[in-house]
Structures are given as C-alpha cells and as structure tokens.
Amino acid sequence: MSKKLSLTTKIFIALILGVITGLVLHPLKDNPFVSKYLLNFVFNLLGNGFVRAIRMVVVPLVLCSLVIGAAGIEDVTKLGRIGIKTLVFYLSTTAFAVILALVGGNIINPGKGVRIGDIAVSEVTVSETKPFVDILLEMIPINPAEAMATGNMLQIIVFAILVGISLSLLGDKASNIKKVFEEGNSLSLKLVEIIMIFAPFGVYGLIAKTFTTLGYVALLPLFKYFIGVVIILFIHCLVTYQGILVLFGKYNPIKFFKNFAPTMMVGFSTASSSACLPSSLKSMQETFGVSKAISSFTIPLGNTINMDGTAVMQGVATIFIAQIYGVDLTMGNYITIILTATLASIGTAGVPGVGVIMLGMVLVQVGLPLEGIGLVMGIDRFVDMFRTMINITGDAVCTLVIAKTEGEQLKEAI
Ligand code: ASP
C-alpha cells in the first residue's frame, strides 16, 4: 500500500469524517459549546476559509482561461466552414445539456425538503425576474475593472472573449500580452492546486457543519444529487448524442459504443479529458476512419472547449444548492445559468476537478452561496468520472457528424 493518500482519497475520507462528526454532534447542536466553538468557530473557519480561497481564484482563472480559449478561435476562422460547424455543434449541444440538466433537476429535486438556509454565511441575493433584454444588455460591461471587482461573471466572460478574439487578430503584435494570459492561466491553475491541498479540511468543515445542523436527513439530498447527475448524463449520451449520430452521422449507436468504449473507459478512470486526447484521436482516425484534417482539429478543440458532462453537473448542482438554501430560481436565473454554464465549459480545463471550481462562476452569477461547492465537492471525484466520459463522447460524436457531413467515408457507417 502506498504511504501517501491521493487528494481524492483524502477528500473522501474528510467527507465521511464530516458526516460522522455531524451525526454525532447533531443531538447536541444547541449546546453552547458545540454551537459557539465548533459550529461557529472551527467548522466555520475551515469551511468558509476554503470557500473564500476558492472565490479568490475564480475571477483570474475565468479571465485567463477564456482569453486563451477565445484566442484559439483563429483556428476556427482558418478552417472556415468546418470550424464554424464544429463551434456551433459544441456550443449548442452544451447549451442543450444544461437545459436538460435544469429540466431534470427540477423533476428530481435533489435538494427539496431540506433547508440549510440558516447556516449560509453569504446572503442569498438572487435577483428578481428581469426582462430578457436587460439580461442581454447587462452582459456587456461598461467597465471591465468594475466587472472584475464585483465578480460579474457574464460581463467578465464577454470581455475575455472579446480580448481573446482581438489578441488572435493582432497575432505577433500582441504576442507578449497573449503570453501574460497564458502564464496567468498556469498561475491560476497552480493557485487552485495549492488551495486544493486544503480541500479535505474545507470539505470536513462544511460537511460537519451541515450534518450537525441537519442530522442524517442531509444524506438523502447528496445521494439524489449524485444519482440525478448520472441519470441526466446517461440521457444526454444515449438520447441526444445517439439521436444526432443516427440523424446526421448515419452511424449505428451500438457500433459507436463498441468502438469508442475503450476511450470512454480512459475518461472514466482518469477523470481528465486531456488524458484521453491520444486515445480519442487514434480511435477517430484508425477505428472510425475519420481523416486527420478533421479529427486533429475537432478533437483537441473539443477537449478544451466542449464539456457537456461538466455543464450537466453544473446545472444540477445549481438547482441542488438553490433548493437546499431555500432559494426559488426565476426564469431570468435559468437563462443566466444556461449562458454561464455553457461558457464555463469553454473555460474548464480538461483535468480532474476543475468543473466544480468553475461551478463557482455559475453560483456567483445567480447570487447563490459558494459554500454549496463544499457540499458537492466531497463526492465530486465520482461525479467527475461520469461527466468526463460524457465530455469526450461529445467530442467524438461531433467529429463523426462533421466527417460525415463533409462527405467522408466512415468505417462501419450505416
Ligand atoms: N474532469 C473534467 C474533464 O477533464 C473537467 C471537470 O469537469 O472537472 O473533462
């Protein structure tokens, strides 16, 4: 047995310890020592200290990763029709995935019936219903510095995408600034890595606080959240993707799964889209017979910007968190979630656990408490395995559809 436990194992152990601590302390929750020193001091410090640290990195991470993501769009314009088709495919399937997650989340209601509103530290400030035109107008920042200072994610996203596109148009003339964003992105990811060292403590604090307050009734919502995400991921994979594959790719779904399963297993076991890149490319080119010209564009691009599984998790998690904090989401909130989660997918790096940090961006945008992240983080690795598998399957389906619509002869096509 190796001496060092992986971070995932540590977080999972922290979750179990947090649940046990909370269940033991629940009957004593009104005891002055428990409430003053444990709940409001120790658990609060650990849990909210961690949440504040995550919050610190959300804005720089989103800004840098999206600027770089958008700067890579130059390849899209170079590739003309194929580029546009791929981009439209990726963005629309992701938006659809979020809609599915929101509908499914409202049917499954993972957080209904359990209220931890009173232990939320940040005030819940979900905005009232706004006219759609205002939602659109307010996406355009009049002052990017203000958008960053107040953490207005949609405004930051719009600014980042425009900066990225401008950088790519400037080419060599702005290569230094581009480098600053690239290095800023590495820096932000390093910061995330450092903050994540403290994740077991943070998760312990947040979970212990929740379970001390609520007792065992808090187990059911977590379980429902997990099952809910997995079910919706499967629906997206089996219905949306296979429907598209049959309709536009003229490819038999059974054969698709038979041929792509090994790569899906790599995604499941590593929880990293990036780690699947070689296997995805090889499978597309050798097993499915897609040309290098198409697959060597669509697969790496999809790996970085197309994360339908992550978007599904973010949609369900947002509903889960809103419900347990007793917040009713408005239509305007739902539109905001669709927009933010779709764009968050562009900015999510294909490595384990980044999706749940990017969830912070969605929560901030709809005004939900970030502490919610701590609740889902304890089981996030398991969710990550399933969502990564769907992330890479989406890239493969897109590649086959593009190849087919470009008139390529696929192996084993219908
Ligand atoms: N692990 C995911 C991926 O690599 C990203 C995430 O959602 O955390 O695709």
Coordinates of C-alpha atoms in Angstrom, one line a residue, residues 186-350:
S186 CA -0.9 28.5 -15.4
L187 CA -0.6 30.7 -12.3
S188 CA -4.3 30.4 -11.6
L189 CA -4.2 26.6 -12.0
K190 CA -1.2 26.5 -9.7
L191 CA -3.2 28.5 -7.1
V192 CA -6.1 26.1 -7.5
E193 CA -3.7 23.3 -6.8
I194 CA -2.4 24.9 -3.7
I195 CA -5.9 25.8 -2.4
M196 CA -7.0 22.2 -3.1
I197 CA -4.4 20.9 -0.6
F198 CA -6.7 22.4 2.0
A199 CA -9.8 20.9 0.4
P200 CA -10.0 18.0 2.9
F201 CA -10.2 20.5 5.7
G202 CA -12.7 22.7 3.9
V203 CA -14.9 19.7 3.0
Y204 CA -14.7 18.4 6.5
G205 CA -15.7 21.8 8.0
L206 CA -18.6 22.3 5.6
I207 CA -20.0 18.8 5.8
A208 CA -19.6 18.6 9.6
K209 CA -21.5 21.9 9.8
T210 CA -24.3 20.8 7.5
F211 CA -24.7 17.4 9.3
T212 CA -24.5 18.9 12.8
T213 CA -27.3 21.3 11.8
L214 CA -29.5 18.8 9.9
G215 CA -28.6 15.3 11.0
Y216 CA -28.9 12.3 8.8
V217 CA -31.6 13.9 6.6
A218 CA -28.8 15.6 4.8
L219 CA -27.6 12.3 3.3
L220 CA -30.6 11.9 1.0
P221 CA -30.1 15.1 -1.0
L222 CA -26.5 14.3 -1.6
F223 CA -27.4 10.9 -2.9
K224 CA -30.2 12.4 -5.0
Y225 CA -27.8 14.9 -6.5
F226 CA -25.3 12.2 -7.5
I227 CA -27.9 9.9 -9.0
G228 CA -29.6 12.9 -10.7
V229 CA -26.4 13.9 -12.4
V230 CA -25.6 10.4 -13.5
I231 CA -29.1 9.8 -14.9
I232 CA -29.1 13.1 -16.9
L233 CA -25.6 12.3 -18.2
F234 CA -26.8 9.0 -19.5
I235 CA -29.9 10.5 -21.1
H236 CA -27.7 13.1 -22.8
C237 CA -25.3 10.4 -24.0
L238 CA -27.9 7.8 -25.1
V239 CA -30.7 10.1 -26.4
T240 CA -29.1 13.4 -27.5
Y241 CA -25.8 12.1 -28.8
Q242 CA -27.1 8.9 -30.4
G243 CA -30.0 10.8 -32.0
I244 CA -27.6 13.2 -33.5
L245 CA -25.3 10.4 -34.6
V246 CA -28.0 8.4 -36.4
L247 CA -29.6 11.5 -37.9
F248 CA -26.6 13.5 -39.1
G249 CA -23.7 11.0 -38.8
K250 CA -25.6 7.9 -40.2
Y251 CA -23.8 5.8 -37.7
N252 CA -25.1 2.9 -35.7
P253 CA -25.1 3.7 -32.0
I254 CA -24.3 0.1 -30.9
K255 CA -21.3 0.1 -33.2
F256 CA -20.3 3.5 -31.9
F257 CA -20.3 2.4 -28.3
K258 CA -18.5 -0.9 -29.2
N259 CA -15.7 1.0 -31.0
F260 CA -15.5 4.0 -28.6
A261 CA -15.8 2.2 -25.3
P262 CA -12.1 1.8 -24.6
T263 CA -11.6 5.6 -24.9
M264 CA -14.7 6.2 -22.7
M265 CA -13.1 4.0 -20.1
V266 CA -9.9 6.1 -20.2
G267 CA -12.1 9.1 -19.5
F268 CA -14.0 7.4 -16.7
S269 CA -10.9 6.2 -14.9
T270 CA -8.7 9.3 -15.3
A271 CA -11.5 12.0 -15.0
S272 CA -9.4 14.0 -17.4
S273 CA -10.4 14.9 -21.0
S274 CA -6.8 15.9 -21.7
A275 CA -5.6 12.4 -20.7
C276 CA -8.0 11.0 -23.4
L277 CA -6.6 13.1 -26.2
P278 CA -4.2 10.4 -27.7
S279 CA -6.8 7.6 -27.3
S280 CA -9.6 9.8 -28.8
L281 CA -7.5 10.8 -31.8
K282 CA -6.3 7.3 -32.5
S283 CA -9.8 5.8 -32.2
M284 CA -11.3 8.5 -34.5
Q285 CA -8.6 8.0 -37.2
E286 CA -8.0 4.3 -37.1
T287 CA -11.2 2.7 -35.8
F288 CA -13.7 5.1 -37.3
G289 CA -11.7 6.2 -40.3
V290 CA -12.1 10.0 -39.9
S291 CA -9.5 12.0 -41.8
K292 CA -6.6 13.6 -39.9
A293 CA -7.6 17.0 -41.3
I294 CA -10.9 16.9 -39.4
S295 CA -10.1 14.9 -36.3
S296 CA -6.9 16.7 -35.5
F297 CA -9.0 19.9 -35.4
T298 CA -12.2 18.8 -33.8
I299 CA -10.8 16.5 -31.0
P300 CA -8.2 18.9 -29.5
L301 CA -10.7 21.8 -29.7
G302 CA -13.5 19.7 -28.1
N303 CA -11.1 18.6 -25.4
T304 CA -10.6 22.2 -24.4
I305 CA -13.9 23.9 -25.0
N306 CA -16.6 21.2 -25.2
M307 CA -17.6 19.8 -21.8
D308 CA -21.3 18.8 -21.8
G309 CA -20.9 16.5 -18.9
T310 CA -19.4 19.3 -16.8
A311 CA -22.3 21.6 -17.9
V312 CA -24.8 18.9 -16.8
M313 CA -23.2 18.7 -13.4
Q314 CA -23.2 22.5 -13.0
G315 CA -26.9 22.7 -13.9
V316 CA -28.0 20.0 -11.5
A317 CA -25.6 21.3 -8.8
T318 CA -27.0 24.8 -9.1
I319 CA -30.6 23.6 -8.6
F320 CA -29.4 21.4 -5.7
I321 CA -27.7 24.3 -4.0
A322 CA -30.6 26.7 -4.6
Q323 CA -33.0 24.2 -3.2
I324 CA -31.1 23.4 0.0
Y325 CA -30.6 27.1 0.6
G326 CA -34.3 27.7 0.1
V327 CA -33.9 29.9 -3.0
D328 CA -36.5 29.9 -5.8
L329 CA -34.8 30.4 -9.1
T330 CA -36.5 32.7 -11.6
M331 CA -36.8 32.4 -15.4
G332 CA -34.0 35.0 -15.6
N333 CA -31.8 32.9 -13.3
Y334 CA -32.4 29.9 -15.5
I335 CA -31.3 31.8 -18.6
T336 CA -28.3 33.1 -16.8
I337 CA -27.4 29.5 -15.7
I338 CA -27.6 28.3 -19.3
L339 CA -25.4 31.1 -20.6
T340 CA -22.9 30.9 -17.8
A341 CA -22.6 27.1 -17.7
T342 CA -22.2 26.9 -21.5
L343 CA -19.4 29.5 -21.3
A344 CA -17.9 27.9 -18.2
S345 CA -17.5 24.8 -20.3
I346 CA -15.2 26.7 -22.7
G347 CA -13.1 27.8 -19.7
T348 CA -12.9 24.5 -17.9
A349 CA -9.5 22.7 -18.3
G350 CA -9.6 19.0 -19.1

